[in-house]
Coordinates of C-alpha atoms and ligand atoms in Angstrom, one line a residue:
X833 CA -6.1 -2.0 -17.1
X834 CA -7.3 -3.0 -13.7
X835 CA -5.2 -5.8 -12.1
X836 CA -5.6 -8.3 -9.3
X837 CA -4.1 -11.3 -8.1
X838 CA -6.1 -14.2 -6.6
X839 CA -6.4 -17.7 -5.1
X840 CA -9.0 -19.7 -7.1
X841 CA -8.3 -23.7 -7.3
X842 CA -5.3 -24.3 -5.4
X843 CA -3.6 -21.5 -7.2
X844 CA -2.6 -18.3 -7.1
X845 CA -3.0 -16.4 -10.2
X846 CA -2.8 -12.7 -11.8
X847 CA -5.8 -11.6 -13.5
X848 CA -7.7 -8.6 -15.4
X849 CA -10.6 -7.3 -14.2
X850 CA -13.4 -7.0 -17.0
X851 CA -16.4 -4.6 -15.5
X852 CA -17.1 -4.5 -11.8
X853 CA -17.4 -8.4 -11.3
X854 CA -15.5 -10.7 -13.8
X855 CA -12.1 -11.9 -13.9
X856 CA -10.4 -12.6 -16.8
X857 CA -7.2 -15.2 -16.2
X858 CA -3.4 -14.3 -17.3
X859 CA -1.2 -16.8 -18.1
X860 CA 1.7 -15.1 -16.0
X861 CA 2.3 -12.1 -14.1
X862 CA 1.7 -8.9 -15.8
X863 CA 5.0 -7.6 -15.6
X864 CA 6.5 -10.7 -17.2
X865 CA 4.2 -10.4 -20.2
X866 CA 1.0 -12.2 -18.7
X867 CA -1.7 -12.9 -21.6
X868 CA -5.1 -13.7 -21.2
X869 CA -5.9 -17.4 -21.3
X870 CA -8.9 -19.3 -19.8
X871 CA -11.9 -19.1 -18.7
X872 CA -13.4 -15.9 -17.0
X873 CA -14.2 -16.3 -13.6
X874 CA -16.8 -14.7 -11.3
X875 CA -14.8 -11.8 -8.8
X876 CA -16.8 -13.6 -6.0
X877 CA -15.5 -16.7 -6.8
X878 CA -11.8 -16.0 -5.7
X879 CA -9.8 -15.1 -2.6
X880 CA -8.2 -11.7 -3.8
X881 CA -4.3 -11.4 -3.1
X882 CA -1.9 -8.8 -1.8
X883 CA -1.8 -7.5 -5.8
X884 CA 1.9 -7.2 -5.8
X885 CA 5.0 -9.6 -5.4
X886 CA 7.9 -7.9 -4.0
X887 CA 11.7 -8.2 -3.0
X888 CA 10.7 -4.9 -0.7
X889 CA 8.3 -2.3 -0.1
X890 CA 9.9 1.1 -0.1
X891 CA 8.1 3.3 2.0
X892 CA 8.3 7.0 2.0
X893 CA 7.7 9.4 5.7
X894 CA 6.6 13.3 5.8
X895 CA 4.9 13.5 2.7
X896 CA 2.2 15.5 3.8
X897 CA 2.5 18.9 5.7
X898 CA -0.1 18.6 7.5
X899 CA 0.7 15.3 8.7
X900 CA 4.0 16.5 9.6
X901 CA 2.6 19.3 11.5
X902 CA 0.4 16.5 13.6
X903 CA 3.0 14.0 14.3
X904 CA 5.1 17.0 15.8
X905 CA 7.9 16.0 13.6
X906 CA 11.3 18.6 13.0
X907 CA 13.7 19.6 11.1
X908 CA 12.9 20.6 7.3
X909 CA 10.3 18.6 5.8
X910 CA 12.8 16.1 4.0
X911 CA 11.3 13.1 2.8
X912 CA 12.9 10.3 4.8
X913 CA 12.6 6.5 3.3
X914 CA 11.9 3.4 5.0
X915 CA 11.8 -0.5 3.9
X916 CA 9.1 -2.5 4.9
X917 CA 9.8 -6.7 4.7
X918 CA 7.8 -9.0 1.9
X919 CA 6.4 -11.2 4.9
X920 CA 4.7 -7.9 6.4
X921 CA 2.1 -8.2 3.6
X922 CA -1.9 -8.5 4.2
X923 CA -4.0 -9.1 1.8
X924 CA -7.7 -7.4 1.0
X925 CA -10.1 -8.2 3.5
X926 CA -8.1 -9.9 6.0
X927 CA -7.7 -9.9 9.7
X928 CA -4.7 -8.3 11.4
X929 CA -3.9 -9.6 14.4
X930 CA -2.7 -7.6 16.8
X931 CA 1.2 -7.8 18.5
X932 CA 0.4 -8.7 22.2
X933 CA 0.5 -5.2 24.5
X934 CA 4.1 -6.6 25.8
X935 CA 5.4 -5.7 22.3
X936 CA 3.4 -2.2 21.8
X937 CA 0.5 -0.6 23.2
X938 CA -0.6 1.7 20.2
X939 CA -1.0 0.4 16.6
X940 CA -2.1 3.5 14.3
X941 CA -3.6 3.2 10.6
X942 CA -1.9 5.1 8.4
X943 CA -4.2 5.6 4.7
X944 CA -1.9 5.9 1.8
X945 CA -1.6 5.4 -1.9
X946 CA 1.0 2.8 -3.4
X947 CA 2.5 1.4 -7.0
X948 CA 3.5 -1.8 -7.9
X949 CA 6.4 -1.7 -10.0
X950 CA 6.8 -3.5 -13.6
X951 CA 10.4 -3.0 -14.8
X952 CA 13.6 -2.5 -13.5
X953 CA 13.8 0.9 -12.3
X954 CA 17.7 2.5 -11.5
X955 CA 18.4 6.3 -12.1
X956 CA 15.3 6.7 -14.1
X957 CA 13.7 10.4 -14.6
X958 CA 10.2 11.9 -13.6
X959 CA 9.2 12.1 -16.8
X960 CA 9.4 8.2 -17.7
X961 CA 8.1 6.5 -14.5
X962 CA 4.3 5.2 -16.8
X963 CA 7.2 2.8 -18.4
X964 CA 7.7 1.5 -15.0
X965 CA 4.7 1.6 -13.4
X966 CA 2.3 -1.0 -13.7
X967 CA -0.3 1.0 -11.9
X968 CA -2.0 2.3 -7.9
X969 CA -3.2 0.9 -5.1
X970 CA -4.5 1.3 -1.8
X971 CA -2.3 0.6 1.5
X972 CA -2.3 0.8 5.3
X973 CA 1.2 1.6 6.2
X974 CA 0.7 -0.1 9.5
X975 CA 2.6 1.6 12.8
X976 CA 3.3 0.8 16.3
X977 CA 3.3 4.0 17.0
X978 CA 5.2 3.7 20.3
X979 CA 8.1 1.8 18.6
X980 CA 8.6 4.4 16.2
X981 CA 9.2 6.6 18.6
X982 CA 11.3 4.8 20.8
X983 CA 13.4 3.5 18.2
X984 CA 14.2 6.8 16.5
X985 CA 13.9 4.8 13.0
X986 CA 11.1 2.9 11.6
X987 CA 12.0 -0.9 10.7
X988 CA 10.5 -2.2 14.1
X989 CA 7.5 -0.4 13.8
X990 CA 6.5 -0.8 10.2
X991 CA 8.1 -4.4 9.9
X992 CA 5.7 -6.7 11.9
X993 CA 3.8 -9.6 10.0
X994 CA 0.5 -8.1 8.3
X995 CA 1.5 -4.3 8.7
X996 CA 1.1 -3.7 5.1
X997 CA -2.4 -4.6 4.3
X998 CA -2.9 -3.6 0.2
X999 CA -5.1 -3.6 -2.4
X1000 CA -8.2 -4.6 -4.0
X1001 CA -6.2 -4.0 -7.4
X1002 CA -4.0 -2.0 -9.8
X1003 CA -4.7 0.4 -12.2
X1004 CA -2.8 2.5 -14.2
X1005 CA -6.5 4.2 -15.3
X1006 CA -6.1 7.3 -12.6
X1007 CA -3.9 10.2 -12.3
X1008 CA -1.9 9.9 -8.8
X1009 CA -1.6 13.3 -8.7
X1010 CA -5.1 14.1 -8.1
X1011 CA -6.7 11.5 -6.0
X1012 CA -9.3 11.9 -3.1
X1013 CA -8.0 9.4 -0.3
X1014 CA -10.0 8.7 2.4
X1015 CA -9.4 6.2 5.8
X1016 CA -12.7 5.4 7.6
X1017 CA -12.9 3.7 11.1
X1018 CA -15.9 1.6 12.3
X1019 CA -17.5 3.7 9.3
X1020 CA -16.2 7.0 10.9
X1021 CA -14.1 9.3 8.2
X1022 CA -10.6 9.7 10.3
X1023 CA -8.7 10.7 7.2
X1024 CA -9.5 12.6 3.9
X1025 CA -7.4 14.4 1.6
X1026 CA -6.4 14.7 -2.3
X1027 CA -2.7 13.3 -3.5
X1028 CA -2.4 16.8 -5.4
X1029 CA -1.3 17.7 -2.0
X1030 CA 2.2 15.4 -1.3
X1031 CA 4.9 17.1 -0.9
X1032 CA 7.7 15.0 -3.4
X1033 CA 4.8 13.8 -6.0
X1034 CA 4.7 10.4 -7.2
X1035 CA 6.9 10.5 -10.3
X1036 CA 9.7 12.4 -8.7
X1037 CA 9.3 10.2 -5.4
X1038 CA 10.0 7.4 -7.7
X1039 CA 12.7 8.9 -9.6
X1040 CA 14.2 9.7 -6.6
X1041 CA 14.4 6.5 -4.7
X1042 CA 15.4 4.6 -8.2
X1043 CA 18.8 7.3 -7.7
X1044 CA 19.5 5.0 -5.0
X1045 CA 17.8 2.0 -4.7
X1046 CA 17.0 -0.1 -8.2
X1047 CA 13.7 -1.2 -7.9
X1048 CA 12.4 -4.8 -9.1
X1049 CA 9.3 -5.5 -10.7
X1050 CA 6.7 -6.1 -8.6
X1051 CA 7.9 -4.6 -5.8
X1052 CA 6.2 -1.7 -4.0
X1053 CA 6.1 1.6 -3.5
X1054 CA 4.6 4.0 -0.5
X1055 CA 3.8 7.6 -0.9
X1056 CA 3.1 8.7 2.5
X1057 CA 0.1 9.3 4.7
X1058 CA -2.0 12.8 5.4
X1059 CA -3.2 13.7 8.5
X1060 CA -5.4 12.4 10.6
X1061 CA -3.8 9.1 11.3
X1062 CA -4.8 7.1 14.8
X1063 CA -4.7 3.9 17.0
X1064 CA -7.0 0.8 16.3
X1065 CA -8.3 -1.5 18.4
X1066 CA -9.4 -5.3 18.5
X1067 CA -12.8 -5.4 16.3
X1068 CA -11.9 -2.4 14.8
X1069 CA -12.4 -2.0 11.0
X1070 CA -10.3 -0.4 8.9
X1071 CA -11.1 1.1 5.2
X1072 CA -9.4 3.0 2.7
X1073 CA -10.7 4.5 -0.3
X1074 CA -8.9 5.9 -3.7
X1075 CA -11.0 7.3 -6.1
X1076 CA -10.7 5.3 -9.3
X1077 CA -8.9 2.5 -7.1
X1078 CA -11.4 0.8 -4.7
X1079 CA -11.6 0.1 -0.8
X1080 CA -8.9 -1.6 1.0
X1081 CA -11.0 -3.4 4.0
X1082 CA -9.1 -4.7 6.9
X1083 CA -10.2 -6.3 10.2
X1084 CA -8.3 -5.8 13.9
X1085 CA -8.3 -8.4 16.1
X1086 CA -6.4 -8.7 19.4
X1087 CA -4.1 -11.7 20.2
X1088 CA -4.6 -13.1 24.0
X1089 CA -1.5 -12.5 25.9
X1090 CA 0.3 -16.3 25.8
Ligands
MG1006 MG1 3.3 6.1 6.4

């Protein structure tokens, strides 16, 4: 099934998408045992939401080698978790406006593929995560780059309102562990690599973090980025691509300095 969540009427609503351009209407979320009910709606006939609801975004760093081998980083290639806040949340085809330069000077994308959770997840193993997994995404895991580094850990960097843009949808129709994911800028590919190549693969990433953090349904979960991350700019754009997923579209702007 292919999920969204959307703003049609004065409401916000989960949905299933039927074909490339219809939306059928749940009567709640699909994690809390959402039918369909109602009439089905035209896909351009909604605002599509941030397809995901959750009490926090765990966030996963060094996933990649050869992202670890750009960003300079040492020490064994451990993955190291992060949590991201709710309220840092963008959804599809939205503006983010920058943090004026007093607050940091370099904002990088970061191209990554994500999961929405759909039950209770605490000491689970690898082998079980489809009962707890309502399906992938696309995500910009958002970083002021400079913070990061100055900071030594991640929360100011990765925290800011509208550093997590995701989306169009879940599925649970692909395989995450073979997935071409691509980042263009302004059109220009900046980032292009298969999920086959994470280091800690999706179901033992998730089996991992549920050893220590339980995980709730609908919150979210970050699988790292590959190489070839990089700044953006006011009127940049910003697309990622999963095959089997969609395109995650997102617009830079640049605050004036108050
Ligand atoms: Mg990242």
């Amino acid at each position: 099934m292919r999920y969204v969540r959307y703003h049609h009427s004065g409401e916000d609503r989960w949905g299933v998408l039927v074909g490339e351009d219809v939306i059928q209407p749940l009567d709640n979320r699909p994690y809390m045992g959402g039918r369909p009910r109602g009439t089905p709606l035209p896909l351009n006939a909604v605002k599509l939401l941030a397809p995901c609801e959750p009490t926090k975004i765990v966030a996963i760093g060094k996933n990649y080698q050869a992202h670890i081998n750009e960003m300079e980083y040492v020490g064994p290639p451990k993955p190291t978790l992060f949590l991201m806040p709710s309220t840092a949340l963008l959804h599809p085809d939205s503006t983010l406006v920058l943090p004026p330069k007093s607050l940091t000077k370099q904002v990088d994308y970061e191209g990554e593929l994500a999961l929405v959770i759909s039950k209770k997840a605490a000491h689970i193993k690898p082998e079980d995560i489809s009962e707890y997994v309502l399906g992938f995404t696309c995500f910009n895991d958002v970083t002021a780059r400079d913070l990061q580094i100055e900071d030594g850990q991640w929360t100011r960097a990765k925290g800011l309102d509208g550093f997590a843009p995701v989306g169009p949808l879940v599925t649970d129709e692909v395989d995450p562990n073979n997935l071409r994911i691509r980042t263009r800028l302004n059109g220009k590919i900046v980032q292009d690599a298969n999920t086959r190549d994470m280091i800690m693969p999706v179901a033992d990433l998730v089996a991992f973090i549920s050893e220590y953090i339980t995980l709730l349904p609908g919150d979210v979960v970050v699988t790292g980025t590959p190489s070839g991350v990089g700044p953006m700019k006011g009127g940049d754009k910003v697309e990622i691509s999963i095959e089997g997923i969609g395109l995650l579209r997102t617009f830079i702007e640049e605050r004036e300095e108050a």
